[in-house]
């Protein structure tokens, strides 16, 4: 039975970690940044050295093909991959593992001449972490880009996507050309670190993802009345911030009590206007995020939270407005791919557990155009999006071998 080379995979993981490396460990490698573009060049060289046919599409996605030079509707390919961009002060495995284990799997198939009737390709999807637009490259590939928004997309610091991509030698307005021909993908499977504690705590080496959560972000704005913070009697105040604060606490309880048990919510952005200590806040603004793998539950929670916000606003005599910011639908993984991953793990003597992904991944976009699945390996301490994110090398080797045999099964 063919197996991956852990020393070769480890050497590539450590080599990629040098692009954007931070002095205290970890890495900052934002999409389209200089370290990211240097990593792209390195990755293309590694693909070539592994006997793959590399190419880059109009959205900056990097591909290494085995048995194909470009995606072709006439010869559907089995795809794997992930991303090589990172969050600021991120770890060395998020995304990198899926790309480099995919490269290693194809390298092994290439050098052993393992039979595969379908062509294979490994992809590194651009801007997965969303410095300019989350899951950008896979959205372009799957035909999901909002073309009209491309020229206004920008990072939190105001840098425009068109400028960042131009610096890296790409034309953002042409990114929609990256859309894959219909029928060009036979299946997609992505290996990723779990980024949470469930597998480690259960002592299970391989996670089989059933669904990826949908994420909904809404700006909720409570509009009251600015007043003198000293002279206005307490009972006459229409405080936009206190309404927002009450809503945040009650929405948290609502999601915990009325959600599926997998539902989570967060208020990570709060603005108070005018933000002066001697003025009663006229406005309190929140960004309300919710995640849940079941679309019906996510819809219901969104309706119930909106009704809650209206009740809070009414009682506090303020207005409330909702501005939807983004909404991704929950993505179920294909039962066929889940079964193949379980069979591959079983043949390697590895236990599996089905779970949902509470983080977004490129696989959720691929799930809309082909049979998609994900393989998780345990994250040490459940840590991710931080510099000490890590998994045991043995866990990485197991995940790589499950990926290899899943790809072979999908390609035959
Ligand atoms: Zn990732």
mmCIF file of C-alpha atoms and ligand atoms in Angstrom:
data_model
loop_
_atom_site.group_PDB
_atom_site.id
_atom_site.type_symbol
_atom_site.label_atom_id
_atom_site.label_comp_id
_atom_site.label_asym_id
_atom_site.label_seq_id
_atom_site.Cartn_x
_atom_site.Cartn_y
_atom_site.Cartn_z
ATOM 1 C CA UNK A 1 0.000 0.000 0.000
ATOM 2 C CA UNK A 2 1.429 3.365 -1.064
ATOM 3 C CA UNK A 3 2.228 5.801 1.737
ATOM 4 C CA UNK A 4 3.326 9.419 1.876
ATOM 5 C CA UNK A 5 6.841 10.446 2.895
ATOM 6 C CA UNK A 6 6.581 12.288 6.217
ATOM 7 C CA UNK A 7 10.182 13.617 6.029
ATOM 8 C CA UNK A 8 9.463 15.164 2.613
ATOM 9 C CA UNK A 9 6.108 16.597 3.744
ATOM 10 C CA UNK A 10 7.669 17.931 6.942
ATOM 11 C CA UNK A 11 10.520 19.555 5.003
ATOM 12 C CA UNK A 12 7.981 21.328 2.770
ATOM 13 C CA UNK A 13 5.838 22.448 5.728
ATOM 14 C CA UNK A 14 8.952 23.879 7.386
ATOM 15 C CA UNK A 15 10.117 25.495 4.143
ATOM 16 C CA UNK A 16 6.741 27.181 3.527
ATOM 17 C CA UNK A 17 6.706 28.373 7.168
ATOM 18 C CA UNK A 18 9.781 30.520 6.417
ATOM 19 C CA UNK A 19 7.750 32.845 4.141
ATOM 20 C CA UNK A 20 6.387 35.482 6.495
ATOM 21 C CA UNK A 21 7.948 33.798 9.553
ATOM 22 C CA UNK A 22 7.720 35.771 12.807
ATOM 23 C CA UNK A 23 10.665 36.004 15.242
ATOM 24 C CA UNK A 24 8.751 34.262 18.050
ATOM 25 C CA UNK A 25 7.298 31.495 15.851
ATOM 26 C CA UNK A 26 4.197 31.482 13.687
ATOM 27 C CA UNK A 27 3.702 33.347 10.450
ATOM 28 C CA UNK A 28 2.001 36.363 8.872
ATOM 29 C CA UNK A 29 1.423 35.670 5.174
ATOM 30 C CA UNK A 30 -1.561 37.698 3.985
ATOM 31 C CA UNK A 31 -2.937 37.165 0.507
ATOM 32 C CA UNK A 32 -1.080 39.109 -2.225
ATOM 33 C CA UNK A 33 1.624 40.289 0.237
ATOM 34 C CA UNK A 34 5.302 39.946 -0.679
ATOM 35 C CA UNK A 35 5.820 36.820 1.525
ATOM 36 C CA UNK A 36 2.699 35.300 -0.017
ATOM 37 C CA UNK A 37 3.921 35.955 -3.568
ATOM 38 C CA UNK A 38 7.362 34.537 -2.713
ATOM 39 C CA UNK A 39 5.613 31.464 -1.278
ATOM 40 C CA UNK A 40 3.586 31.155 -4.487
ATOM 41 C CA UNK A 41 6.787 31.098 -6.564
ATOM 42 C CA UNK A 42 8.283 28.498 -4.228
ATOM 43 C CA UNK A 43 5.117 26.367 -4.430
ATOM 44 C CA UNK A 44 5.137 26.424 -8.244
ATOM 45 C CA UNK A 45 8.772 25.212 -8.177
ATOM 46 C CA UNK A 46 7.900 22.429 -5.713
ATOM 47 C CA UNK A 47 4.999 21.319 -7.917
ATOM 48 C CA UNK A 48 7.282 21.195 -10.956
ATOM 49 C CA UNK A 49 9.911 19.239 -8.988
ATOM 50 C CA UNK A 50 7.226 16.741 -7.939
ATOM 51 C CA UNK A 51 6.427 16.043 -11.581
ATOM 52 C CA UNK A 52 3.174 18.036 -11.627
ATOM 53 C CA UNK A 53 2.024 20.491 -14.278
ATOM 54 C CA UNK A 54 1.616 23.860 -12.513
ATOM 55 C CA UNK A 55 -0.596 26.775 -13.546
ATOM 56 C CA UNK A 56 -2.096 29.911 -11.969
ATOM 57 C CA UNK A 57 -5.589 31.181 -12.798
ATOM 58 C CA UNK A 58 -6.979 34.724 -13.029
ATOM 59 C CA UNK A 59 -7.975 34.724 -9.331
ATOM 60 C CA UNK A 60 -4.441 33.793 -8.252
ATOM 61 C CA UNK A 61 -5.310 30.179 -7.475
ATOM 62 C CA UNK A 62 -2.286 27.890 -7.931
ATOM 63 C CA UNK A 63 -2.808 24.406 -9.359
ATOM 64 C CA UNK A 64 -0.548 21.424 -9.815
ATOM 65 C CA UNK A 65 -2.010 18.885 -12.219
ATOM 66 C CA UNK A 66 -1.275 15.204 -12.565
ATOM 67 C CA UNK A 67 -2.520 14.078 -15.954
ATOM 68 C CA UNK A 68 -3.841 17.533 -16.873
ATOM 69 C CA UNK A 69 -2.528 21.013 -17.750
ATOM 70 C CA UNK A 70 -5.759 22.896 -17.162
ATOM 71 C CA UNK A 71 -9.286 22.082 -16.046
ATOM 72 C CA UNK A 72 -11.227 20.440 -18.801
ATOM 73 C CA UNK A 73 -14.959 19.758 -18.815
ATOM 74 C CA UNK A 74 -14.305 16.712 -20.991
ATOM 75 C CA UNK A 75 -12.047 15.054 -18.377
ATOM 76 C CA UNK A 76 -13.399 15.760 -14.874
ATOM 77 C CA UNK A 77 -10.560 15.941 -12.335
ATOM 78 C CA UNK A 78 -10.388 14.984 -8.676
ATOM 79 C CA UNK A 79 -9.213 18.054 -6.763
ATOM 80 C CA UNK A 80 -7.599 18.524 -3.385
ATOM 81 C CA UNK A 81 -6.064 21.586 -1.789
ATOM 82 C CA UNK A 82 -6.436 24.387 0.729
ATOM 83 C CA UNK A 83 -4.673 27.770 1.050
ATOM 84 C CA UNK A 84 -1.220 29.246 1.689
ATOM 85 C CA UNK A 85 -2.356 32.635 3.003
ATOM 86 C CA UNK A 86 -2.611 33.009 6.780
ATOM 87 C CA UNK A 87 -4.258 35.276 9.318
ATOM 88 C CA UNK A 88 -1.958 37.877 10.918
ATOM 89 C CA UNK A 89 0.195 36.107 13.546
ATOM 90 C CA UNK A 90 -1.179 32.739 12.522
ATOM 91 C CA UNK A 91 0.228 29.223 12.672
ATOM 92 C CA UNK A 92 2.175 27.158 10.164
ATOM 93 C CA UNK A 93 -0.477 24.489 9.466
ATOM 94 C CA UNK A 94 -3.772 26.258 8.774
ATOM 95 C CA UNK A 95 -4.145 25.864 5.018
ATOM 96 C CA UNK A 96 -0.497 24.919 4.434
ATOM 97 C CA UNK A 97 -1.183 21.348 5.574
ATOM 98 C CA UNK A 98 -3.914 20.762 2.999
ATOM 99 C CA UNK A 99 -1.883 22.197 0.128
ATOM 100 C CA UNK A 100 1.370 20.427 0.991
ATOM 101 C CA UNK A 101 -0.220 17.083 1.931
ATOM 102 C CA UNK A 102 -2.119 17.267 -1.370
ATOM 103 C CA UNK A 103 1.144 17.966 -3.179
ATOM 104 C CA UNK A 104 2.799 15.061 -1.333
ATOM 105 C CA UNK A 105 -0.071 12.691 -2.195
ATOM 106 C CA UNK A 106 0.166 13.593 -5.889
ATOM 107 C CA UNK A 107 3.963 13.359 -5.727
ATOM 108 C CA UNK A 108 3.647 9.771 -4.408
ATOM 109 C CA UNK A 109 1.056 8.851 -7.035
ATOM 110 C CA UNK A 110 3.323 10.320 -9.731
ATOM 111 C CA UNK A 111 6.516 8.542 -8.639
ATOM 112 C CA UNK A 112 4.907 5.173 -7.864
ATOM 113 C CA UNK A 113 2.799 5.245 -11.006
ATOM 114 C CA UNK A 114 -0.262 4.351 -8.906
ATOM 115 C CA UNK A 115 -3.250 3.787 -11.176
ATOM 116 C CA UNK A 116 -5.789 6.583 -11.512
ATOM 117 C CA UNK A 117 -8.367 6.761 -14.260
ATOM 118 C CA UNK A 118 -9.279 10.389 -13.530
ATOM 119 C CA UNK A 119 -6.759 13.259 -13.623
ATOM 120 C CA UNK A 120 -5.835 14.831 -10.282
ATOM 121 C CA UNK A 121 -4.890 18.334 -9.203
ATOM 122 C CA UNK A 122 -3.859 20.103 -6.006
ATOM 123 C CA UNK A 123 -4.986 23.715 -5.540
ATOM 124 C CA UNK A 124 -3.889 26.599 -3.302
ATOM 125 C CA UNK A 125 -6.956 28.887 -3.183
ATOM 126 C CA UNK A 126 -6.219 32.584 -2.836
ATOM 127 C CA UNK A 127 -7.233 34.805 0.113
ATOM 128 C CA UNK A 128 -9.022 32.072 2.026
ATOM 129 C CA UNK A 129 -8.623 34.074 5.230
ATOM 130 C CA UNK A 130 -10.373 37.053 3.688
ATOM 131 C CA UNK A 131 -7.967 39.958 4.025
ATOM 132 C CA UNK A 132 -9.906 41.414 1.060
ATOM 133 C CA UNK A 133 -12.739 38.903 0.655
ATOM 134 C CA UNK A 134 -13.025 35.588 2.455
ATOM 135 C CA UNK A 135 -12.660 32.400 0.387
ATOM 136 C CA UNK A 136 -11.936 34.673 -2.595
ATOM 137 C CA UNK A 137 -10.138 32.215 -4.868
ATOM 138 C CA UNK A 138 -12.523 29.307 -4.385
ATOM 139 C CA UNK A 139 -15.499 31.637 -4.824
ATOM 140 C CA UNK A 140 -14.043 32.777 -8.153
ATOM 141 C CA UNK A 141 -13.423 29.163 -9.170
ATOM 142 C CA UNK A 142 -17.003 28.189 -8.267
ATOM 143 C CA UNK A 143 -18.568 31.206 -10.008
ATOM 144 C CA UNK A 144 -19.673 32.882 -6.774
ATOM 145 C CA UNK A 145 -17.859 36.233 -6.951
ATOM 146 C CA UNK A 146 -19.986 39.343 -6.718
ATOM 147 C CA UNK A 147 -18.443 40.917 -9.791
ATOM 148 C CA UNK A 148 -19.954 44.362 -9.162
ATOM 149 C CA UNK A 149 -18.225 44.532 -5.765
ATOM 150 C CA UNK A 150 -14.693 43.695 -6.963
ATOM 151 C CA UNK A 151 -13.589 47.303 -7.419
ATOM 152 C CA UNK A 152 -14.737 48.298 -3.915
ATOM 153 C CA UNK A 153 -13.411 45.271 -1.994
ATOM 154 C CA UNK A 154 -10.778 46.385 0.516
ATOM 155 C CA UNK A 155 -8.845 45.229 3.563
ATOM 156 C CA UNK A 156 -9.641 46.537 7.053
ATOM 157 C CA UNK A 157 -6.798 49.071 6.668
ATOM 158 C CA UNK A 158 -8.454 50.430 3.526
ATOM 159 C CA UNK A 159 -6.128 48.886 0.943
ATOM 160 C CA UNK A 160 -8.164 47.999 -2.133
ATOM 161 C CA UNK A 161 -8.164 44.505 -3.605
ATOM 162 C CA UNK A 162 -7.512 45.881 -7.095
ATOM 163 C CA UNK A 163 -4.327 47.565 -5.848
ATOM 164 C CA UNK A 164 -3.105 44.538 -3.862
ATOM 165 C CA UNK A 165 -3.659 42.213 -6.802
ATOM 166 C CA UNK A 166 -2.067 44.663 -9.255
ATOM 167 C CA UNK A 167 1.045 44.781 -7.060
ATOM 168 C CA UNK A 168 1.217 40.979 -7.314
ATOM 169 C CA UNK A 169 0.730 41.125 -11.088
ATOM 170 C CA UNK A 170 -2.996 40.274 -11.264
ATOM 171 C CA UNK A 171 -6.046 42.162 -12.543
ATOM 172 C CA UNK A 172 -8.822 41.808 -9.953
ATOM 173 C CA UNK A 173 -11.508 42.650 -12.481
ATOM 174 C CA UNK A 174 -10.540 39.554 -14.455
ATOM 175 C CA UNK A 175 -10.813 37.201 -11.420
ATOM 176 C CA UNK A 176 -14.251 35.913 -12.550
ATOM 177 C CA UNK A 177 -12.421 34.299 -15.502
ATOM 178 C CA UNK A 178 -11.124 31.752 -12.976
ATOM 179 C CA UNK A 179 -14.547 30.061 -12.959
ATOM 180 C CA UNK A 180 -14.112 26.366 -13.703
ATOM 181 C CA UNK A 181 -15.841 24.932 -16.774
ATOM 182 C CA UNK A 182 -19.063 23.164 -15.733
ATOM 183 C CA UNK A 183 -18.392 19.514 -15.016
ATOM 184 C CA UNK A 184 -14.589 19.926 -14.776
ATOM 185 C CA UNK A 185 -14.519 18.654 -11.170
ATOM 186 C CA UNK A 186 -15.278 15.034 -10.322
ATOM 187 C CA UNK A 187 -14.823 15.529 -6.563
ATOM 188 C CA UNK A 188 -12.970 17.683 -4.008
ATOM 189 C CA UNK A 189 -11.404 16.626 -0.719
ATOM 190 C CA UNK A 190 -9.481 18.898 1.655
ATOM 191 C CA UNK A 191 -7.252 17.902 4.568
ATOM 192 C CA UNK A 192 -7.192 20.494 7.364
ATOM 193 C CA UNK A 193 -6.331 20.800 11.026
ATOM 194 C CA UNK A 194 -9.472 20.702 13.156
ATOM 195 C CA UNK A 195 -8.704 24.077 14.809
ATOM 196 C CA UNK A 196 -10.764 22.965 17.819
ATOM 197 C CA UNK A 197 -10.425 20.464 20.685
ATOM 198 C CA UNK A 198 -12.924 17.731 19.806
ATOM 199 C CA UNK A 199 -10.699 15.098 18.137
ATOM 200 C CA UNK A 200 -7.869 15.476 20.641
ATOM 201 C CA UNK A 201 -10.237 15.172 23.596
ATOM 202 C CA UNK A 202 -11.961 12.137 22.053
ATOM 203 C CA UNK A 203 -8.591 10.516 21.235
ATOM 204 C CA UNK A 204 -9.691 9.992 17.610
ATOM 205 C CA UNK A 205 -7.031 10.468 14.881
ATOM 206 C CA UNK A 206 -9.274 11.301 11.896
ATOM 207 C CA UNK A 207 -12.317 13.540 11.684
ATOM 208 C CA UNK A 208 -14.772 13.125 8.819
ATOM 209 C CA UNK A 209 -16.584 16.387 8.215
ATOM 210 C CA UNK A 210 -20.351 16.083 7.716
ATOM 211 C CA UNK A 211 -21.076 19.756 7.099
ATOM 212 C CA UNK A 212 -19.425 23.150 7.234
ATOM 213 C CA UNK A 213 -21.269 25.817 9.172
ATOM 214 C CA UNK A 214 -23.016 28.715 7.520
ATOM 215 C CA UNK A 215 -21.844 32.083 8.845
ATOM 216 C CA UNK A 216 -24.142 35.081 8.991
ATOM 217 C CA UNK A 217 -22.920 38.574 9.892
ATOM 218 C CA UNK A 218 -25.313 41.446 10.445
ATOM 219 C CA UNK A 219 -24.658 45.004 11.585
ATOM 220 C CA UNK A 220 -27.286 45.829 14.208
ATOM 221 C CA UNK A 221 -27.649 49.553 14.909
ATOM 222 C CA UNK A 222 -29.614 50.893 17.877
ATOM 223 C CA UNK A 223 -30.447 54.565 17.393
ATOM 224 C CA UNK A 224 -31.438 56.569 20.446
ATOM 225 C CA UNK A 225 -30.867 60.202 21.343
ATOM 226 C CA UNK A 226 -27.698 62.065 22.340
ATOM 227 C CA UNK A 227 -28.224 63.992 25.575
ATOM 228 C CA UNK A 228 -26.242 65.664 28.339
ATOM 229 C CA UNK A 229 -24.935 62.836 30.505
ATOM 230 C CA UNK A 230 -25.303 64.908 33.661
ATOM 231 C CA UNK A 231 -28.517 66.863 33.363
ATOM 232 C CA UNK A 232 -30.781 64.353 31.602
ATOM 233 C CA UNK A 233 -32.837 62.370 34.142
ATOM 234 C CA UNK A 234 -32.082 58.665 33.950
ATOM 235 C CA UNK A 235 -35.628 57.630 33.044
ATOM 236 C CA UNK A 236 -35.673 59.986 30.038
ATOM 237 C CA UNK A 237 -32.517 58.683 28.402
ATOM 238 C CA UNK A 238 -32.731 56.811 25.101
ATOM 239 C CA UNK A 239 -29.330 55.160 25.214
ATOM 240 C CA UNK A 240 -28.264 53.409 22.007
ATOM 241 C CA UNK A 241 -25.360 51.627 23.646
ATOM 242 C CA UNK A 242 -27.351 50.123 26.534
ATOM 243 C CA UNK A 243 -29.882 48.744 24.046
ATOM 244 C CA UNK A 244 -27.027 47.180 22.077
ATOM 245 C CA UNK A 245 -25.506 45.744 25.259
ATOM 246 C CA UNK A 246 -28.808 44.246 26.406
ATOM 247 C CA UNK A 247 -29.366 42.753 22.967
ATOM 248 C CA UNK A 248 -25.874 41.182 22.919
ATOM 249 C CA UNK A 249 -26.360 39.461 26.286
ATOM 250 C CA UNK A 250 -29.872 38.226 25.461
ATOM 251 C CA UNK A 251 -28.947 37.091 21.931
ATOM 252 C CA UNK A 252 -26.098 35.057 23.387
ATOM 253 C CA UNK A 253 -28.555 33.302 25.723
ATOM 254 C CA UNK A 254 -31.083 32.822 22.926
ATOM 255 C CA UNK A 255 -28.519 31.121 20.661
ATOM 256 C CA UNK A 256 -27.343 28.858 23.491
ATOM 257 C CA UNK A 257 -30.873 27.888 24.630
ATOM 258 C CA UNK A 258 -32.695 27.732 21.285
ATOM 259 C CA UNK A 259 -29.835 26.654 18.993
ATOM 260 C CA UNK A 260 -28.892 23.127 17.977
ATOM 261 C CA UNK A 261 -26.136 22.722 20.563
ATOM 262 C CA UNK A 262 -23.700 23.392 17.708
ATOM 263 C CA UNK A 263 -24.859 26.994 17.213
ATOM 264 C CA UNK A 264 -22.428 29.714 18.263
ATOM 265 C CA UNK A 265 -22.595 33.502 18.230
ATOM 266 C CA UNK A 266 -20.190 36.396 18.673
ATOM 267 C CA UNK A 267 -20.199 40.178 18.976
ATOM 268 C CA UNK A 268 -16.680 41.080 17.899
ATOM 269 C CA UNK A 269 -17.251 44.676 16.782
ATOM 270 C CA UNK A 270 -18.861 47.369 18.932
ATOM 271 C CA UNK A 271 -19.085 51.084 18.134
ATOM 272 C CA UNK A 272 -20.566 53.721 20.430
ATOM 273 C CA UNK A 273 -21.436 57.157 19.007
ATOM 274 C CA UNK A 274 -20.450 59.786 19.651
ATOM 275 C CA UNK A 275 -18.184 57.926 22.064
ATOM 276 C CA UNK A 276 -17.718 60.726 24.583
ATOM 277 C CA UNK A 277 -18.008 60.229 28.333
ATOM 278 C CA UNK A 278 -20.336 63.173 28.973
ATOM 279 C CA UNK A 279 -22.838 62.398 26.219
ATOM 280 C CA UNK A 280 -25.537 59.712 26.414
ATOM 281 C CA UNK A 281 -24.748 57.431 23.429
ATOM 282 C CA UNK A 282 -26.979 58.243 20.472
ATOM 283 C CA UNK A 283 -26.053 55.023 18.700
ATOM 284 C CA UNK A 284 -24.820 51.592 19.619
ATOM 285 C CA UNK A 285 -23.619 49.439 16.719
ATOM 286 C CA UNK A 286 -22.750 45.760 16.867
ATOM 287 C CA UNK A 287 -21.622 43.210 14.338
ATOM 288 C CA UNK A 288 -23.597 40.085 15.185
ATOM 289 C CA UNK A 289 -22.115 36.828 13.891
ATOM 290 C CA UNK A 290 -23.822 33.420 14.046
ATOM 291 C CA UNK A 291 -22.610 30.012 12.883
ATOM 292 C CA UNK A 292 -24.604 26.811 12.550
ATOM 293 C CA UNK A 293 -24.412 23.752 10.256
ATOM 294 C CA UNK A 294 -28.188 23.297 9.751
ATOM 295 C CA UNK A 295 -29.695 25.902 7.365
ATOM 296 C CA UNK A 296 -33.180 25.720 8.911
ATOM 297 C CA UNK A 297 -31.812 26.303 12.419
ATOM 298 C CA UNK A 298 -29.634 29.185 11.206
ATOM 299 C CA UNK A 299 -32.647 30.846 9.531
ATOM 300 C CA UNK A 300 -34.793 30.413 12.622
ATOM 301 C CA UNK A 301 -32.127 31.814 14.956
ATOM 302 C CA UNK A 302 -31.644 34.817 12.672
ATOM 303 C CA UNK A 303 -35.406 35.536 12.760
ATOM 304 C CA UNK A 304 -35.584 35.102 16.533
ATOM 305 C CA UNK A 305 -32.584 37.371 17.126
ATOM 306 C CA UNK A 306 -34.099 40.068 14.909
ATOM 307 C CA UNK A 307 -37.374 39.864 16.863
ATOM 308 C CA UNK A 308 -35.404 40.060 20.094
ATOM 309 C CA UNK A 309 -33.598 43.197 18.907
ATOM 310 C CA UNK A 310 -36.949 44.827 18.056
ATOM 311 C CA UNK A 311 -38.350 43.986 21.513
ATOM 312 C CA UNK A 312 -35.283 45.426 23.252
ATOM 313 C CA UNK A 313 -35.437 48.548 21.076
ATOM 314 C CA UNK A 314 -39.146 49.063 21.742
ATOM 315 C CA UNK A 315 -38.807 48.749 25.494
ATOM 316 C CA UNK A 316 -35.865 51.156 25.538
ATOM 317 C CA UNK A 317 -37.597 53.567 23.149
ATOM 318 C CA UNK A 318 -34.892 53.473 20.514
ATOM 319 C CA UNK A 319 -34.930 52.495 16.840
ATOM 320 C CA UNK A 320 -33.137 49.455 15.478
ATOM 321 C CA UNK A 321 -31.781 48.863 11.958
ATOM 322 C CA UNK A 322 -30.267 45.736 10.454
ATOM 323 C CA UNK A 323 -27.625 45.753 7.700
ATOM 324 C CA UNK A 324 -26.740 42.272 6.423
ATOM 325 C CA UNK A 325 -22.956 42.126 5.917
ATOM 326 C CA UNK A 326 -22.421 38.574 4.678
ATOM 327 C CA UNK A 327 -24.158 35.225 4.700
ATOM 328 C CA UNK A 328 -22.696 31.908 3.671
ATOM 329 C CA UNK A 329 -25.019 28.916 3.577
ATOM 330 C CA UNK A 330 -24.157 25.769 5.552
ATOM 331 C CA UNK A 331 -22.498 23.267 3.206
ATOM 332 C CA UNK A 332 -23.202 19.567 3.624
ATOM 333 C CA UNK A 333 -20.324 17.268 2.649
ATOM 334 C CA UNK A 334 -21.139 14.559 0.095
ATOM 335 C CA UNK A 335 -22.084 11.229 1.780
ATOM 336 C CA UNK A 336 -20.075 9.433 -0.938
ATOM 337 C CA UNK A 337 -16.894 11.326 -0.012
ATOM 338 C CA UNK A 338 -17.477 10.810 3.719
ATOM 339 C CA UNK A 339 -17.829 7.060 3.143
ATOM 340 C CA UNK A 340 -14.642 6.924 1.050
ATOM 341 C CA UNK A 341 -12.666 8.793 3.733
ATOM 342 C CA UNK A 342 -13.937 6.347 6.376
ATOM 343 C CA UNK A 343 -12.998 3.360 4.234
ATOM 344 C CA UNK A 344 -9.520 4.804 3.569
ATOM 345 C CA UNK A 345 -8.978 5.436 7.288
ATOM 346 C CA UNK A 346 -10.266 1.957 8.152
ATOM 347 C CA UNK A 347 -7.813 0.335 5.736
ATOM 348 C CA UNK A 348 -5.021 2.251 7.471
ATOM 349 C CA UNK A 349 -6.282 1.044 10.878
ATOM 350 C CA UNK A 350 -7.339 4.544 11.949
ATOM 351 C CA UNK A 351 -10.460 5.379 13.925
ATOM 352 C CA UNK A 352 -12.759 8.133 12.692
ATOM 353 C CA UNK A 353 -15.390 10.432 14.083
ATOM 354 C CA UNK A 354 -17.940 12.442 12.133
ATOM 355 C CA UNK A 355 -18.138 16.097 13.085
ATOM 356 C CA UNK A 356 -19.094 19.464 11.650
ATOM 357 C CA UNK A 357 -16.655 22.234 10.833
ATOM 358 C CA UNK A 358 -17.270 25.339 12.905
ATOM 359 C CA UNK A 359 -14.826 27.289 10.723
ATOM 360 C CA UNK A 360 -15.366 28.261 7.103
ATOM 361 C CA UNK A 361 -13.301 26.497 4.434
ATOM 362 C CA UNK A 362 -12.864 26.561 0.659
ATOM 363 C CA UNK A 363 -14.574 23.134 0.591
ATOM 364 C CA UNK A 364 -17.908 24.873 1.342
ATOM 365 C CA UNK A 365 -17.731 26.604 -2.056
ATOM 366 C CA UNK A 366 -16.557 23.481 -3.877
ATOM 367 C CA UNK A 367 -19.525 21.629 -2.308
ATOM 368 C CA UNK A 368 -21.803 23.738 -4.530
ATOM 369 C CA UNK A 369 -20.233 22.468 -7.764
ATOM 370 C CA UNK A 370 -19.039 18.945 -6.963
ATOM 371 C CA UNK A 371 -19.030 16.169 -4.351
ATOM 372 C CA UNK A 372 -16.879 17.677 -1.583
ATOM 373 C CA UNK A 373 -15.519 16.435 1.710
ATOM 374 C CA UNK A 374 -12.995 17.274 4.406
ATOM 375 C CA UNK A 375 -10.579 15.294 6.560
ATOM 376 C CA UNK A 376 -9.614 16.755 9.946
ATOM 377 C CA UNK A 377 -6.659 15.853 12.152
ATOM 378 C CA UNK A 378 -6.367 16.856 15.832
ATOM 379 C CA UNK A 379 -5.003 20.287 16.749
ATOM 380 C CA UNK A 380 -2.843 20.415 19.881
ATOM 381 C CA UNK A 381 -4.929 21.958 22.623
ATOM 382 C CA UNK A 382 -7.501 22.887 19.970
ATOM 383 C CA UNK A 383 -5.344 25.954 19.229
ATOM 384 C CA UNK A 384 -5.480 27.740 15.870
ATOM 385 C CA UNK A 385 -5.211 31.250 14.384
ATOM 386 C CA UNK A 386 -2.317 31.798 16.799
ATOM 387 C CA UNK A 387 1.438 31.335 16.519
ATOM 388 C CA UNK A 388 1.572 28.125 18.590
ATOM 389 C CA UNK A 389 -0.960 26.285 16.400
ATOM 390 C CA UNK A 390 0.408 22.743 15.895
ATOM 391 C CA UNK A 391 -0.428 19.080 15.377
ATOM 392 C CA UNK A 392 1.764 16.056 16.077
ATOM 393 C CA UNK A 393 3.871 14.992 13.086
ATOM 394 C CA UNK A 394 2.401 11.473 13.453
ATOM 395 C CA UNK A 395 -1.078 12.987 13.183
ATOM 396 C CA UNK A 396 0.021 14.856 10.059
ATOM 397 C CA UNK A 397 1.369 11.628 8.555
ATOM 398 C CA UNK A 398 -1.919 9.813 9.299
ATOM 399 C CA UNK A 399 -3.931 12.606 7.748
ATOM 400 C CA UNK A 400 -1.685 12.642 4.679
ATOM 401 C CA UNK A 401 -2.108 8.907 4.172
ATOM 402 C CA UNK A 402 -5.892 9.092 4.537
ATOM 403 C CA UNK A 403 -5.856 11.909 1.967
ATOM 404 C CA UNK A 404 -3.685 9.860 -0.412
ATOM 405 C CA UNK A 405 -5.982 6.843 -0.305
ATOM 406 C CA UNK A 406 -9.130 8.968 -0.482
ATOM 407 C CA UNK A 407 -7.782 10.624 -3.629
ATOM 408 C CA UNK A 408 -6.886 7.264 -5.178
ATOM 409 C CA UNK A 409 -10.368 5.928 -4.438
ATOM 410 C CA UNK A 410 -12.043 9.041 -5.874
ATOM 411 C CA UNK A 411 -9.844 8.895 -8.986
ATOM 412 C CA UNK A 412 -10.654 5.264 -9.785
HETATM 413 ZN ZN1 LIG B 1 -7.677 27.204 6.763
#
